[in-house]
Coordinates of C-alpha atoms in Angstrom, one line a residue:
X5 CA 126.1 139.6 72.2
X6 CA 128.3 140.3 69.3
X7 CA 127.9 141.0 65.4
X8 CA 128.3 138.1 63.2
X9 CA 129.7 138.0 60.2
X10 CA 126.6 136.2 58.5
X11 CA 124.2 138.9 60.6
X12 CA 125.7 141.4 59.3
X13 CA 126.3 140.5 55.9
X14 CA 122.3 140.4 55.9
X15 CA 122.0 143.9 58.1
X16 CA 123.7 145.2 54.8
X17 CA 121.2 143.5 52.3
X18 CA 118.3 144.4 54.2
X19 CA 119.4 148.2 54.9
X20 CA 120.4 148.6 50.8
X21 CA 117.4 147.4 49.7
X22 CA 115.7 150.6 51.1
X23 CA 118.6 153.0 51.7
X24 CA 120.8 153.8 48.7
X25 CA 123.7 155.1 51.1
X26 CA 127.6 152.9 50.8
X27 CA 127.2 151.4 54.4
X28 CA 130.1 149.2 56.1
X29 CA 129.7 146.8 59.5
X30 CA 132.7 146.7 61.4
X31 CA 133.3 144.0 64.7
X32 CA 135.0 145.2 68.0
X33 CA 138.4 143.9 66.1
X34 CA 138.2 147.1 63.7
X35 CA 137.7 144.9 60.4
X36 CA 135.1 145.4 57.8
X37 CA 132.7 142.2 57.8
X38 CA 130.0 143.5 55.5
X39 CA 129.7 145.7 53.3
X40 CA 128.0 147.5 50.3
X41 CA 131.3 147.2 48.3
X42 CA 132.2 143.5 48.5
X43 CA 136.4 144.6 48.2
X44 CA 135.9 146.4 51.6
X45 CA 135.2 142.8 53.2
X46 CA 137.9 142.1 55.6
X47 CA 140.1 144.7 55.3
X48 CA 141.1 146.6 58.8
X49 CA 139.1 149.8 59.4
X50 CA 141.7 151.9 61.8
X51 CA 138.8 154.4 62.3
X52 CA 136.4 151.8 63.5
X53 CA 138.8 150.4 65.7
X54 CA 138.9 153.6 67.5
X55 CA 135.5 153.8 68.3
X56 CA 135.4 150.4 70.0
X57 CA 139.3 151.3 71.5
X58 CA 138.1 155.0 73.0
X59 CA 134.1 154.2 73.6
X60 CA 133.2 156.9 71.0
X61 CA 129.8 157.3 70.4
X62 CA 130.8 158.7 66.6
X63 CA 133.7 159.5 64.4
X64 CA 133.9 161.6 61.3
X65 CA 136.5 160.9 59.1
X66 CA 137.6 163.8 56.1
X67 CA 140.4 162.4 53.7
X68 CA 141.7 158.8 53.2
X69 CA 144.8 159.2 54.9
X70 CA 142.8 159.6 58.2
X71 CA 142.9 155.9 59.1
X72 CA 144.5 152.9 57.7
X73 CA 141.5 151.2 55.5
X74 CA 138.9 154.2 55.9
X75 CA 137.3 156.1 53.5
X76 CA 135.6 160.0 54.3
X77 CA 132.0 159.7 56.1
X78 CA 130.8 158.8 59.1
X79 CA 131.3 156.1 62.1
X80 CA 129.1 155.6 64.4
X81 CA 129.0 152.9 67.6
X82 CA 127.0 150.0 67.8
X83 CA 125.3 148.6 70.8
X84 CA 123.1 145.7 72.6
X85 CA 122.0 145.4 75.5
X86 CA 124.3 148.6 76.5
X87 CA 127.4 147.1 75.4
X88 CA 129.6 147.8 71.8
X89 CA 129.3 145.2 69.2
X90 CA 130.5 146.3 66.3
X91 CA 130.8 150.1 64.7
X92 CA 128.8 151.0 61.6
X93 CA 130.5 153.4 58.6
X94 CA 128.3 155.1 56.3
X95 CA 130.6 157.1 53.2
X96 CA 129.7 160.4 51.9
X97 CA 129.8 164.1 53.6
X98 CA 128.7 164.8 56.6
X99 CA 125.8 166.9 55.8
X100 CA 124.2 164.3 53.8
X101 CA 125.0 161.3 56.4
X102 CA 123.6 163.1 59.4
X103 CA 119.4 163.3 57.9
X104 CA 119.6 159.6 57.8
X105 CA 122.4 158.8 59.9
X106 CA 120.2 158.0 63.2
X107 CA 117.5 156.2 60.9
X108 CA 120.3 153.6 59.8
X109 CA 121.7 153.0 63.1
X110 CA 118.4 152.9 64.6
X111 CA 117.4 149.9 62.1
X112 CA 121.0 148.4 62.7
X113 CA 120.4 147.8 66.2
X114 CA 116.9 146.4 66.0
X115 CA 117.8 144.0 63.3
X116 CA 120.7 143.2 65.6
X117 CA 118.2 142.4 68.1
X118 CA 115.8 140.4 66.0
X119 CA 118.8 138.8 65.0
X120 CA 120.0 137.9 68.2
X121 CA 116.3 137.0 69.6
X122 CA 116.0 134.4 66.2
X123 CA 119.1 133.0 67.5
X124 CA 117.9 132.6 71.1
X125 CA 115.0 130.8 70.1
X126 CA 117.0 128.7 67.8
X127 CA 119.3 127.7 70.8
X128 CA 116.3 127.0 72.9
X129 CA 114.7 124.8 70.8
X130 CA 118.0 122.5 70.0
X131 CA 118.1 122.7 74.1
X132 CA 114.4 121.3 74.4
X133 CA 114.9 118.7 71.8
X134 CA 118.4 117.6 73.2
X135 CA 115.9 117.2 76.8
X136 CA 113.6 115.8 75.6
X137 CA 115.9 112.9 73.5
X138 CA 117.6 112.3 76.7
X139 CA 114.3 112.1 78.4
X140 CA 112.9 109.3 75.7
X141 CA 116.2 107.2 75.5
X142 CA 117.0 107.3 79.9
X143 CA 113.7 107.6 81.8
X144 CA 114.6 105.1 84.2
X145 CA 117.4 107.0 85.6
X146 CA 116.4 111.2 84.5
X147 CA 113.6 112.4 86.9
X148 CA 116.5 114.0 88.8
X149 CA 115.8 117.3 90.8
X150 CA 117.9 119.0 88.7
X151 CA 116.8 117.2 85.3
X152 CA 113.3 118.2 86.8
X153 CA 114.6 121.6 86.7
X154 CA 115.9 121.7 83.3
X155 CA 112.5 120.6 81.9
X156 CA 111.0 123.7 83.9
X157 CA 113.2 126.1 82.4
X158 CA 112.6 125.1 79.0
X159 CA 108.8 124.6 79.5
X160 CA 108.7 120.9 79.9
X161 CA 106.7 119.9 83.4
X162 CA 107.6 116.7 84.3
X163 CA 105.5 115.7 87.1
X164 CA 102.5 115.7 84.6
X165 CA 102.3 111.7 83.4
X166 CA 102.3 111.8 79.6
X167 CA 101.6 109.4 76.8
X168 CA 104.0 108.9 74.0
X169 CA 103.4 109.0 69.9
X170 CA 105.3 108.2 67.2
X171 CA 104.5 110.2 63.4
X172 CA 106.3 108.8 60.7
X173 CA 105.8 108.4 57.1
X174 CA 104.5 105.0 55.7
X175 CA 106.3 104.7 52.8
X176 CA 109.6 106.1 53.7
X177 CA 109.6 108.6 51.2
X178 CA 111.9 111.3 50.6
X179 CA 109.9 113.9 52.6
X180 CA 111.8 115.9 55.3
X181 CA 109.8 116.5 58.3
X182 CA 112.0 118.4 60.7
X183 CA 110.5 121.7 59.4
X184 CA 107.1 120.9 60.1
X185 CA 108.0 119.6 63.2
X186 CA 107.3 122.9 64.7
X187 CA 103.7 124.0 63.1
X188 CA 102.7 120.5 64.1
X189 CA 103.8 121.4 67.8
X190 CA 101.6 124.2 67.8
X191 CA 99.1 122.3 66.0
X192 CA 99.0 120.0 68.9
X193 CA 99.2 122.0 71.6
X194 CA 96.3 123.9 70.7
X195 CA 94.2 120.3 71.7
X196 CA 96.8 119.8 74.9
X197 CA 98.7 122.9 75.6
X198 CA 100.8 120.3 77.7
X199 CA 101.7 118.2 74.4
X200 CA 105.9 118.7 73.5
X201 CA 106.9 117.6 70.0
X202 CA 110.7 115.9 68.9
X203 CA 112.4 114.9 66.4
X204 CA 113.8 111.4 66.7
X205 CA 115.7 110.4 63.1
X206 CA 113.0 110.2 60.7
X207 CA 110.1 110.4 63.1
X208 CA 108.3 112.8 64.8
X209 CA 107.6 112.2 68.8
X210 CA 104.8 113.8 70.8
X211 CA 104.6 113.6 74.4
X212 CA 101.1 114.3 75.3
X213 CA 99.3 114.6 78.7
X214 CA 95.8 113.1 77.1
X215 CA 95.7 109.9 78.8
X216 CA 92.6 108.0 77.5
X217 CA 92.9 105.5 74.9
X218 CA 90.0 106.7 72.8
X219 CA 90.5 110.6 73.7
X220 CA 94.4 110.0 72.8
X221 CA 93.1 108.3 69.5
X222 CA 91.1 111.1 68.9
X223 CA 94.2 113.3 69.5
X224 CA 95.8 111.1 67.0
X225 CA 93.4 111.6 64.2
X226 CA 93.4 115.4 64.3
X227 CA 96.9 115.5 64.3
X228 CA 96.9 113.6 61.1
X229 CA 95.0 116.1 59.8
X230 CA 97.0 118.6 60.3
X231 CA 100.3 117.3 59.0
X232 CA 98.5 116.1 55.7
X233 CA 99.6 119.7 54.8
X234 CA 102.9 118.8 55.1
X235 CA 102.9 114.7 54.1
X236 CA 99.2 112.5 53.7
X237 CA 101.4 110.0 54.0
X238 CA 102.0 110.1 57.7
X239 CA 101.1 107.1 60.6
X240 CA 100.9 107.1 64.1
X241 CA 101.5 104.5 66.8
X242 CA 100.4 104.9 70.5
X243 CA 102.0 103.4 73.5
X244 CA 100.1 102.0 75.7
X245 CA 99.5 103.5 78.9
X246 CA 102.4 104.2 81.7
X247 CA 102.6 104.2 85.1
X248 CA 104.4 107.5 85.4
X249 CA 107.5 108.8 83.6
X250 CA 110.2 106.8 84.3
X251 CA 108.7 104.7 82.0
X252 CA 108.6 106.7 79.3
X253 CA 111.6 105.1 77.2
X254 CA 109.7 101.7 77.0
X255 CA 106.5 103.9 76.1
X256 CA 108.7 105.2 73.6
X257 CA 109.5 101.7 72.3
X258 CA 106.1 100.5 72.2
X259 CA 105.0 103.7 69.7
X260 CA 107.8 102.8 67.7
X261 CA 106.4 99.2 66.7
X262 CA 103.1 100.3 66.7
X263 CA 104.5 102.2 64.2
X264 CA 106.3 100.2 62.1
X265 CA 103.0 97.8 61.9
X266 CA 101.1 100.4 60.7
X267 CA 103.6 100.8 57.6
X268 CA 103.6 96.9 57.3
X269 CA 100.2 97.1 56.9
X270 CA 100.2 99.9 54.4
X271 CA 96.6 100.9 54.6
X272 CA 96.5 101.8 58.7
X273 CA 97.0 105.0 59.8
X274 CA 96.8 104.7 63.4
X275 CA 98.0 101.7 65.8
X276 CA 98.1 101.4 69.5
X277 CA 100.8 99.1 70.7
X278 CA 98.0 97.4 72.4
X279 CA 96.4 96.4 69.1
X280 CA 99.7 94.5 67.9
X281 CA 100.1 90.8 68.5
X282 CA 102.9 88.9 66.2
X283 CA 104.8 91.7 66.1
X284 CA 105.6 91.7 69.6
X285 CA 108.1 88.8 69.1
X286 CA 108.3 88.4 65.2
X287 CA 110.6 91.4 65.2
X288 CA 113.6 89.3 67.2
X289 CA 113.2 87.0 64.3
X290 CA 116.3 87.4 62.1
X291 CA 115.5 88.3 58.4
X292 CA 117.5 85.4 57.1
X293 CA 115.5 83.2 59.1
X294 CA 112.1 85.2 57.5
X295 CA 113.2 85.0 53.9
X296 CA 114.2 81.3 54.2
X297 CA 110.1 81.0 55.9
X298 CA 108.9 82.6 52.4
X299 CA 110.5 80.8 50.5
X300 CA 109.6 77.5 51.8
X301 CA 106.1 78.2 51.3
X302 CA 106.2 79.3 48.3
X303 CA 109.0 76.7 46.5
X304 CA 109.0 77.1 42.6
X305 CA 106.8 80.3 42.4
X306 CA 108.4 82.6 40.2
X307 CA 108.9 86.7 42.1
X308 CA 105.6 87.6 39.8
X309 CA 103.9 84.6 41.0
X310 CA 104.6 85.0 44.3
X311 CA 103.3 88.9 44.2
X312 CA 100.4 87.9 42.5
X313 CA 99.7 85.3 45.4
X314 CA 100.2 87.7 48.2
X315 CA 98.0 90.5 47.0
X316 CA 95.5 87.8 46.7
X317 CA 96.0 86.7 50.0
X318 CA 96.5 89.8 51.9
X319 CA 93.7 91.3 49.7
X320 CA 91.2 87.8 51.3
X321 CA 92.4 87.9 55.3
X322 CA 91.6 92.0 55.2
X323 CA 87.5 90.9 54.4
X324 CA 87.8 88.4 57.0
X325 CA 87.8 85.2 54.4
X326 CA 85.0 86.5 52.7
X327 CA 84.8 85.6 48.8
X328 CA 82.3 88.5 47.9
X329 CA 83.9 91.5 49.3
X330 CA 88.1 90.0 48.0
X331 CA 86.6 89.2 45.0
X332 CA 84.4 92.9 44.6
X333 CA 88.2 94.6 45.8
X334 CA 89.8 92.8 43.4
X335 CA 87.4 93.5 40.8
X336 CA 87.4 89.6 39.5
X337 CA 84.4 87.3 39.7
X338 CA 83.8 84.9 42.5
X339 CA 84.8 81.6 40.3
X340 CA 88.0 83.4 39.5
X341 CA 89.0 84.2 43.0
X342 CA 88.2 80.7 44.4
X343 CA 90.4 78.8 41.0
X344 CA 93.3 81.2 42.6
X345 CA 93.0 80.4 46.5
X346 CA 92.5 76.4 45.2
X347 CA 95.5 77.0 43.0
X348 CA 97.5 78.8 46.2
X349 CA 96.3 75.7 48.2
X350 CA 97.7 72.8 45.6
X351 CA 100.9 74.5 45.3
X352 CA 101.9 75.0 48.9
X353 CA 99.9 72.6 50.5
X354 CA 98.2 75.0 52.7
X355 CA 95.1 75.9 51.8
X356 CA 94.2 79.5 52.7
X357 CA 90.6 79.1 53.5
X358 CA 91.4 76.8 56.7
X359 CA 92.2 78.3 60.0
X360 CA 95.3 76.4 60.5
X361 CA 96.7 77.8 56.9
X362 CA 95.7 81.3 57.6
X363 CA 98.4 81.5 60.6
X364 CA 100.9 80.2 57.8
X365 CA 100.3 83.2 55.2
X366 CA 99.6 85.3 58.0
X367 CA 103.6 85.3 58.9
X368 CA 104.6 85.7 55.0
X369 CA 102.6 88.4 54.9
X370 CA 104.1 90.0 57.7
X371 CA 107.8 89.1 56.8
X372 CA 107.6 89.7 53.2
X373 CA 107.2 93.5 53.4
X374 CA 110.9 93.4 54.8
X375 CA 112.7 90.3 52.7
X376 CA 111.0 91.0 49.6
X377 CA 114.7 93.1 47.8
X378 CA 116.5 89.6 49.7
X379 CA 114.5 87.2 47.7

């Protein structure tokens, strides 16, 4: 363990908002690398350097010309864990030092510990996300005995089978989720104390030992609930079930374009990959080949037009084809909404209330949420 310049620079802000004493922090090297007096920063202290050169639990110092760099007051070592880490220097006299002397290096070394223990759990969390990355993008190959291990130490078990989620927002917007990726951990864990959370780009991953499809739905919901704190703009897709762990990175796969339907269809929150069907294989499609689709069907419609016709459409395969309920959504009458599906149907020469053209607009609707900037 050793005294950082950044640690320390914050030891000092935190100990002179309740102490009014001059206080310096000095490393094992002897130089000053926070201080009270901001001109003090990284200049030598040759007093300091002593301490950590002779093991000196403290050292008074009278005049200037003691020690190159120090001023009159009062050194005293610095230790974690039993070893030096730095040397602390409070100025003044002796007398007035010593009341308050054992106070301030008392609260040094415990912030030096907090410190230290913040950065511990920092380290261990990059750790278990790093693991758990590794474990998500190489299944196949990383049940290893000593991979096995690894997940032990850092609290992952990976002999229990788990089911794999994908959070992410539905309109891409500019919310940053990493910091919530922790409270939504704990969130989660207090339904499966087994469930591990990740951050993978955008997205949030959870690795959860609920296995049923309706209990891992459930599981799903609350956990929407919770993060509407954060974003009520999140979805979640579900894999679908695995037959252990080494199938985890297609598990992982499937959640992501469960996903990804789920923001195609804008007003789903929750997808299994089991409830997907075109998008299994529409997504190999390239999106030249989806834009030129579009814009066969809808030749010589202008881009308000063609918006105008989508909503429509999307608006009438969503009730199932029913006039009443697309024309209630829509808040237009009846009449209105059949002139515009007749209209859709003399136009492109498929008309939307037949089966055969519903599989037609069915693909534009799906493709057009991705080509719509290309078009």
């Amino acid at each position: 363990m050793r005294l950082e310049t950044q640690q320390a620079m914050a030891i000092v802000r935190e100990i002179n908002s309740v102490l009014p004493q001059k206080i310096n922090l000095m490393d094992t090297t002897g130089h000053i690398i926070a201080s009270t007096d901001p001109n003090r920063v990284g200049t030598y202290h040759g007093g300091a350097a002593r301490i950590i050169a002779e093991n000196l639990d403290e050292l008074r110092i009278f005049t200037t010309h003691d020690y190159p760099g120090a001023r009159p007051g009062t050194n005293f070592m610095l230790k974690a864990s039993g070893a030096p880490i730095g040397v602390l220097g409070i100025t003044g006299g002796y007398d007035t030092i010593l009341p308050l002397a054992n106070v301030i290096r008392k609260m040094t070394e415990l912030l030096v510990h907090e410190q230290e223990h913040l950065r511990e759990q920092a380290s261990r969390e990059r750790q278990k996300h790093a693991f758990l990355e590794e474990l998500l993008t190489a299944s196949e190959t990383f049940l290893t005995k000593s991979n096995m291990e690894r997940g032990h130490a850092l609290g992952i078990d990976l002999l229990i089978p788990r089911r794999v989620l994908v959070a992410g927002l539905k309109d891409h917007a500019p919310h940053d989720l990493h910091d919530a990726c922790r409270t939504l951990e704990a969130d989660a864990c207090r339904r499966d104390p087994c469930c591990r959370c990740t951050m993978m780009g955008q997205n949030i991953v959870l690795l959860t030992s609920i296995s049923g499809d309706e209990e891992i739905a459930a599981f799903a919901r609350e956990f929407l609930q919770h993060a509407a704190a954060f974003s009520p703009a999140l979805c979640i897709g579900i894999d679908s079930p695995a037959a252990d762990n080494t199938h985890l990175h297609t598990a992982y796969l499937q959640a992501q374009k469960a996903l990804a339907s789920c923001r195609r269809k804008g007003n789903v929150s929750i997808k299994s990959y089991a409830e997907i069907n075109m998008e299994i294989v529409a997504d190999f499609i390239p999106l030249s080949a989806k834009r030129d689709y579009i814009e066969k069907i809808f030749h010589g419609y202008t881009p308000l037009e063609r918006e105008a016709a989508l909503r429509t459409l999307e608006c009438y395969y969503e009730h199932d084809g029913s006039i009443a309920k697309t024309a209630a959504a829509l808040y237009i009458h009846k009449n209105t909404l059949q002139q515009h599906l007749r209209k859709i149907a003399r136009r492109t020469g498929y008309d939307p209330r037949t089966l055969r053209a519903s599989a037609v607009f069915y693909l534009v609707l799906y493709f057009y949420p991705e080509v719509k900037q290309l078009i």
